[in-house]
Amino acid sequence: MTHPKDHLLSWLRDAHAAEEQAITMLSNLSRRIENYPELKARIEQHITETRRQSERVRECLQRHGSDASTLKDTGTKLMGLGQALSGIFTSDEVMKGILASYTFEHMEIASYKMLAAAARRLGDPETARVCEEILQEELAMAKWLEDRLEQLTDKFLDLTAEGSATAKH
């Protein structure tokens, strides 16, 4: 029988790995963005938030005498790199990056809601508080992207119509 705390720790390790993947994915996308300064700035802000989120999740694990999974972290970083590299070969890299980021934010939102609920149930108010704070940052990033999907799509299509070689990023 698996103890509920074991699930919480496993899910925290998953969340840490997801943050590491997000850092890789967003950093690679940010480096390639040329024509979308507002998007680039918001992604860079979220990279800073994500690095701190990763550290805060690690601290939650350490309070329980555990740590992040090197194997999970490495695997997800490689997935993030593969995701970033795949965009290089498309004519709409920035749009694929936005789509991936928006989707990833929603996966993280669900994860942090689940983690906060599990931590509360297990009597770990500090982990619940950390997860709820991270949840708010993820919700803010998803909302920022959602609010600008049409504007970013229009800009991409305008640059493409102009024949801009850098419309893709």
PDB file of C-alpha atoms in Angstrom:
ATOM      1  CA  MET A   1       0.000   0.000   0.000  1.00  0.00           C
ATOM      2  CA  THR A   2       1.337   3.426  -0.932  1.00  0.00           C
ATOM      3  CA  HIS A   3       1.206   6.080   1.760  1.00  0.00           C
ATOM      4  CA  PRO A   4      -0.468   9.347   0.663  1.00  0.00           C
ATOM      5  CA  LYS A   5       2.704  11.274   1.571  1.00  0.00           C
ATOM      6  CA  ASP A   6       4.577   9.194  -1.011  1.00  0.00           C
ATOM      7  CA  HIS A   7       2.166  10.455  -3.655  1.00  0.00           C
ATOM      8  CA  LEU A   8       2.676  14.054  -2.538  1.00  0.00           C
ATOM      9  CA  LEU A   9       6.460  13.676  -2.784  1.00  0.00           C
ATOM     10  CA  SER A  10       6.211  12.004  -6.182  1.00  0.00           C
ATOM     11  CA  TRP A  11       3.950  14.794  -7.456  1.00  0.00           C
ATOM     12  CA  LEU A  12       6.325  17.427  -6.070  1.00  0.00           C
ATOM     13  CA  ARG A  13       9.197  15.750  -7.948  1.00  0.00           C
ATOM     14  CA  ASP A  14       7.039  15.792 -11.090  1.00  0.00           C
ATOM     15  CA  ALA A  15       6.307  19.496 -10.564  1.00  0.00           C
ATOM     16  CA  HIS A  16      10.002  20.233 -10.100  1.00  0.00           C
ATOM     17  CA  ALA A  17      10.817  18.368 -13.308  1.00  0.00           C
ATOM     18  CA  ALA A  18       8.081  20.289 -15.142  1.00  0.00           C
ATOM     19  CA  GLU A  19       9.559  23.589 -13.949  1.00  0.00           C
ATOM     20  CA  GLU A  20      12.981  22.513 -15.201  1.00  0.00           C
ATOM     21  CA  GLN A  21      11.435  21.595 -18.555  1.00  0.00           C
ATOM     22  CA  ALA A  22       9.686  24.971 -18.698  1.00  0.00           C
ATOM     23  CA  ILE A  23      12.962  26.803 -18.039  1.00  0.00           C
ATOM     24  CA  THR A  24      14.614  24.997 -20.942  1.00  0.00           C
ATOM     25  CA  MET A  25      11.664  25.426 -23.302  1.00  0.00           C
ATOM     26  CA  LEU A  26      11.047  29.100 -22.497  1.00  0.00           C
ATOM     27  CA  SER A  27      14.732  30.062 -22.478  1.00  0.00           C
ATOM     28  CA  ASN A  28      15.245  28.625 -25.944  1.00  0.00           C
ATOM     29  CA  LEU A  29      12.115  30.329 -27.261  1.00  0.00           C
ATOM     30  CA  SER A  30      13.062  33.665 -25.702  1.00  0.00           C
ATOM     31  CA  ARG A  31      16.516  33.625 -27.302  1.00  0.00           C
ATOM     32  CA  ARG A  32      14.977  33.286 -30.769  1.00  0.00           C
ATOM     33  CA  ILE A  33      12.191  35.878 -30.510  1.00  0.00           C
ATOM     34  CA  GLU A  34      12.974  38.965 -32.581  1.00  0.00           C
ATOM     35  CA  ASN A  35       9.730  40.677 -33.574  1.00  0.00           C
ATOM     36  CA  TYR A  36       7.560  40.245 -30.507  1.00  0.00           C
ATOM     37  CA  PRO A  37       9.162  42.403 -27.775  1.00  0.00           C
ATOM     38  CA  GLU A  38       6.201  42.267 -25.379  1.00  0.00           C
ATOM     39  CA  LEU A  39       6.069  38.463 -25.655  1.00  0.00           C
ATOM     40  CA  LYS A  40       9.831  38.192 -25.173  1.00  0.00           C
ATOM     41  CA  ALA A  41       9.716  40.393 -22.067  1.00  0.00           C
ATOM     42  CA  ARG A  42       6.834  38.412 -20.527  1.00  0.00           C
ATOM     43  CA  ILE A  43       8.549  35.102 -21.247  1.00  0.00           C
ATOM     44  CA  GLU A  44      11.750  36.364 -19.646  1.00  0.00           C
ATOM     45  CA  GLN A  45       9.762  37.486 -16.601  1.00  0.00           C
ATOM     46  CA  HIS A  46       8.175  34.046 -16.400  1.00  0.00           C
ATOM     47  CA  ILE A  47      11.575  32.338 -16.716  1.00  0.00           C
ATOM     48  CA  THR A  48      12.643  34.237 -13.589  1.00  0.00           C
ATOM     49  CA  GLU A  49       9.425  33.175 -11.839  1.00  0.00           C
ATOM     50  CA  THR A  50       9.895  29.591 -12.996  1.00  0.00           C
ATOM     51  CA  ARG A  51      13.449  29.384 -11.651  1.00  0.00           C
ATOM     52  CA  ARG A  52      12.151  30.530  -8.279  1.00  0.00           C
ATOM     53  CA  GLN A  53       9.233  28.084  -8.494  1.00  0.00           C
ATOM     54  CA  SER A  54      11.668  25.242  -9.104  1.00  0.00           C
ATOM     55  CA  GLU A  55      13.645  26.239  -6.022  1.00  0.00           C
ATOM     56  CA  ARG A  56      10.517  26.563  -3.891  1.00  0.00           C
ATOM     57  CA  VAL A  57       9.311  23.091  -4.905  1.00  0.00           C
ATOM     58  CA  ARG A  58      12.770  21.703  -4.085  1.00  0.00           C
ATOM     59  CA  GLU A  59      12.504  23.350  -0.647  1.00  0.00           C
ATOM     60  CA  CYS A  60       9.150  21.623  -0.090  1.00  0.00           C
ATOM     61  CA  LEU A  61      10.752  18.298  -0.923  1.00  0.00           C
ATOM     62  CA  GLN A  62      13.688  18.977   1.376  1.00  0.00           C
ATOM     63  CA  ARG A  63      11.366  19.798   4.302  1.00  0.00           C
ATOM     64  CA  HIS A  64      10.127  16.227   3.920  1.00  0.00           C
ATOM     65  CA  GLY A  65      13.656  14.793   3.787  1.00  0.00           C
ATOM     66  CA  SER A  66      13.477  14.218   0.044  1.00  0.00           C
ATOM     67  CA  ASP A  67      14.830  15.912  -3.067  1.00  0.00           C
ATOM     68  CA  ALA A  68      14.129  16.343  -6.749  1.00  0.00           C
ATOM     69  CA  SER A  69      14.622  13.446  -9.125  1.00  0.00           C
ATOM     70  CA  THR A  70      17.743  13.877 -11.229  1.00  0.00           C
ATOM     71  CA  LEU A  71      16.390  11.367 -13.733  1.00  0.00           C
ATOM     72  CA  LYS A  72      13.042  13.177 -14.099  1.00  0.00           C
ATOM     73  CA  ASP A  73      14.751  16.584 -14.258  1.00  0.00           C
ATOM     74  CA  THR A  74      17.189  15.450 -16.946  1.00  0.00           C
ATOM     75  CA  GLY A  75      14.482  13.730 -18.979  1.00  0.00           C
ATOM     76  CA  THR A  76      12.182  16.714 -18.953  1.00  0.00           C
ATOM     77  CA  LYS A  77      15.013  19.130 -19.770  1.00  0.00           C
ATOM     78  CA  LEU A  78      15.769  16.994 -22.815  1.00  0.00           C
ATOM     79  CA  MET A  79      12.088  17.065 -23.787  1.00  0.00           C
ATOM     80  CA  GLY A  80      12.116  20.851 -23.442  1.00  0.00           C
ATOM     81  CA  LEU A  81      15.204  21.081 -25.623  1.00  0.00           C
ATOM     82  CA  GLY A  82      13.624  18.809 -28.232  1.00  0.00           C
ATOM     83  CA  GLN A  83      10.498  20.922 -28.192  1.00  0.00           C
ATOM     84  CA  ALA A  84      12.545  24.090 -28.683  1.00  0.00           C
ATOM     85  CA  LEU A  85      14.628  22.588 -31.470  1.00  0.00           C
ATOM     86  CA  SER A  86      11.567  21.347 -33.319  1.00  0.00           C
ATOM     87  CA  GLY A  87      10.415  24.941 -33.771  1.00  0.00           C
ATOM     88  CA  ILE A  88      13.538  25.828 -35.714  1.00  0.00           C
ATOM     89  CA  PHE A  89      12.289  23.744 -38.620  1.00  0.00           C
ATOM     90  CA  THR A  90       8.826  25.281 -38.835  1.00  0.00           C
ATOM     91  CA  SER A  91       7.727  28.460 -40.537  1.00  0.00           C
ATOM     92  CA  ASP A  92       5.648  29.480 -37.508  1.00  0.00           C
ATOM     93  CA  GLU A  93       8.009  28.862 -34.597  1.00  0.00           C
ATOM     94  CA  VAL A  94       6.685  31.681 -32.426  1.00  0.00           C
ATOM     95  CA  MET A  95       3.088  30.490 -32.791  1.00  0.00           C
ATOM     96  CA  LYS A  96       4.035  26.899 -31.973  1.00  0.00           C
ATOM     97  CA  GLY A  97       5.928  28.226 -28.944  1.00  0.00           C
ATOM     98  CA  ILE A  98       2.907  30.211 -27.780  1.00  0.00           C
ATOM     99  CA  LEU A  99       0.683  27.165 -28.221  1.00  0.00           C
ATOM    100  CA  ALA A 100       3.100  24.944 -26.296  1.00  0.00           C
ATOM    101  CA  SER A 101       3.478  27.529 -23.531  1.00  0.00           C
ATOM    102  CA  TYR A 102      -0.262  28.036 -23.144  1.00  0.00           C
ATOM    103  CA  THR A 103      -0.831  24.284 -22.979  1.00  0.00           C
ATOM    104  CA  PHE A 104       2.055  23.790 -20.537  1.00  0.00           C
ATOM    105  CA  GLU A 105       0.699  26.531 -18.239  1.00  0.00           C
ATOM    106  CA  HIS A 106      -2.608  24.707 -17.969  1.00  0.00           C
ATOM    107  CA  MET A 107      -0.886  21.436 -17.108  1.00  0.00           C
ATOM    108  CA  GLU A 108       0.998  23.281 -14.350  1.00  0.00           C
ATOM    109  CA  ILE A 109      -2.216  24.923 -13.110  1.00  0.00           C
ATOM    110  CA  ALA A 110      -3.845  21.524 -12.668  1.00  0.00           C
ATOM    111  CA  SER A 111      -0.707  20.150 -11.037  1.00  0.00           C
ATOM    112  CA  TYR A 112      -0.460  22.922  -8.445  1.00  0.00           C
ATOM    113  CA  LYS A 113      -4.174  22.686  -7.632  1.00  0.00           C
ATOM    114  CA  MET A 114      -3.722  18.959  -7.032  1.00  0.00           C
ATOM    115  CA  LEU A 115      -0.564  19.514  -4.973  1.00  0.00           C
ATOM    116  CA  ALA A 116      -2.175  22.172  -2.784  1.00  0.00           C
ATOM    117  CA  ALA A 117      -5.162  19.887  -2.113  1.00  0.00           C
ATOM    118  CA  ALA A 118      -2.913  16.934  -1.249  1.00  0.00           C
ATOM    119  CA  ALA A 119      -0.720  19.052   1.026  1.00  0.00           C
ATOM    120  CA  ARG A 120      -3.771  20.392   2.881  1.00  0.00           C
ATOM    121  CA  ARG A 121      -5.142  16.887   3.309  1.00  0.00           C
ATOM    122  CA  LEU A 122      -1.811  15.698   4.693  1.00  0.00           C
ATOM    123  CA  GLY A 123      -1.571  18.589   7.140  1.00  0.00           C
ATOM    124  CA  ASP A 124       1.264  20.386   5.348  1.00  0.00           C
ATOM    125  CA  PRO A 125       0.119  24.015   5.254  1.00  0.00           C
ATOM    126  CA  GLU A 126       3.529  25.319   4.127  1.00  0.00           C
ATOM    127  CA  THR A 127       3.597  23.169   0.995  1.00  0.00           C
ATOM    128  CA  ALA A 128      -0.057  24.066   0.337  1.00  0.00           C
ATOM    129  CA  ARG A 129       0.789  27.780   0.647  1.00  0.00           C
ATOM    130  CA  VAL A 130       3.789  27.489  -1.688  1.00  0.00           C
ATOM    131  CA  CYS A 131       1.759  25.572  -4.271  1.00  0.00           C
ATOM    132  CA  GLU A 132      -1.072  28.096  -4.103  1.00  0.00           C
ATOM    133  CA  GLU A 133       1.381  30.974  -4.607  1.00  0.00           C
ATOM    134  CA  ILE A 134       2.975  29.233  -7.596  1.00  0.00           C
ATOM    135  CA  LEU A 135      -0.530  28.488  -8.905  1.00  0.00           C
ATOM    136  CA  GLN A 136      -1.270  32.218  -8.981  1.00  0.00           C
ATOM    137  CA  GLU A 137       1.859  32.872 -11.083  1.00  0.00           C
ATOM    138  CA  GLU A 138       0.889  30.106 -13.506  1.00  0.00           C
ATOM    139  CA  LEU A 139      -2.657  31.441 -13.769  1.00  0.00           C
ATOM    140  CA  ALA A 140      -1.287  34.928 -14.464  1.00  0.00           C
ATOM    141  CA  MET A 141       0.973  33.667 -17.258  1.00  0.00           C
ATOM    142  CA  ALA A 142      -1.832  31.623 -18.846  1.00  0.00           C
ATOM    143  CA  LYS A 143      -4.156  34.632 -18.659  1.00  0.00           C
ATOM    144  CA  TRP A 144      -1.491  36.904 -20.174  1.00  0.00           C
ATOM    145  CA  LEU A 145      -1.094  34.530 -23.114  1.00  0.00           C
ATOM    146  CA  GLU A 146      -4.848  34.053 -23.496  1.00  0.00           C
ATOM    147  CA  ASP A 147      -5.449  37.796 -23.523  1.00  0.00           C
ATOM    148  CA  ARG A 148      -2.913  38.241 -26.331  1.00  0.00           C
ATOM    149  CA  LEU A 149      -3.519  35.211 -28.550  1.00  0.00           C
ATOM    150  CA  GLU A 150      -5.460  37.200 -31.137  1.00  0.00           C
ATOM    151  CA  GLN A 151      -3.001  40.117 -31.115  1.00  0.00           C
ATOM    152  CA  LEU A 152       0.015  37.811 -31.465  1.00  0.00           C
ATOM    153  CA  THR A 153      -1.702  35.844 -34.226  1.00  0.00           C
ATOM    154  CA  ASP A 154      -2.482  39.077 -36.093  1.00  0.00           C
ATOM    155  CA  LYS A 155       1.105  40.256 -35.764  1.00  0.00           C
ATOM    156  CA  PHE A 156       2.434  36.940 -37.047  1.00  0.00           C
ATOM    157  CA  LEU A 157       0.070  36.984 -40.027  1.00  0.00           C
ATOM    158  CA  ASP A 158       0.956  40.631 -40.798  1.00  0.00           C
ATOM    159  CA  LEU A 159       4.686  39.851 -40.742  1.00  0.00           C
ATOM    160  CA  THR A 160       4.124  36.787 -42.892  1.00  0.00           C
ATOM    161  CA  ALA A 161       2.101  38.809 -45.424  1.00  0.00           C
ATOM    162  CA  GLU A 162       4.950  41.347 -45.586  1.00  0.00           C
ATOM    163  CA  GLY A 163       7.324  38.519 -46.411  1.00  0.00           C
ATOM    164  CA  SER A 164       9.359  39.043 -43.263  1.00  0.00           C
ATOM    165  CA  ALA A 165      12.012  36.370 -42.951  1.00  0.00           C
ATOM    166  CA  THR A 166      11.724  36.643 -39.181  1.00  0.00           C
ATOM    167  CA  ALA A 167       7.938  36.366 -38.868  1.00  0.00           C
ATOM    168  CA  LYS A 168       8.452  32.903 -37.434  1.00  0.00           C
ATOM    169  CA  HIS A 169      10.242  34.394 -34.464  1.00  0.00           C
TER     170      HIS A 169
END
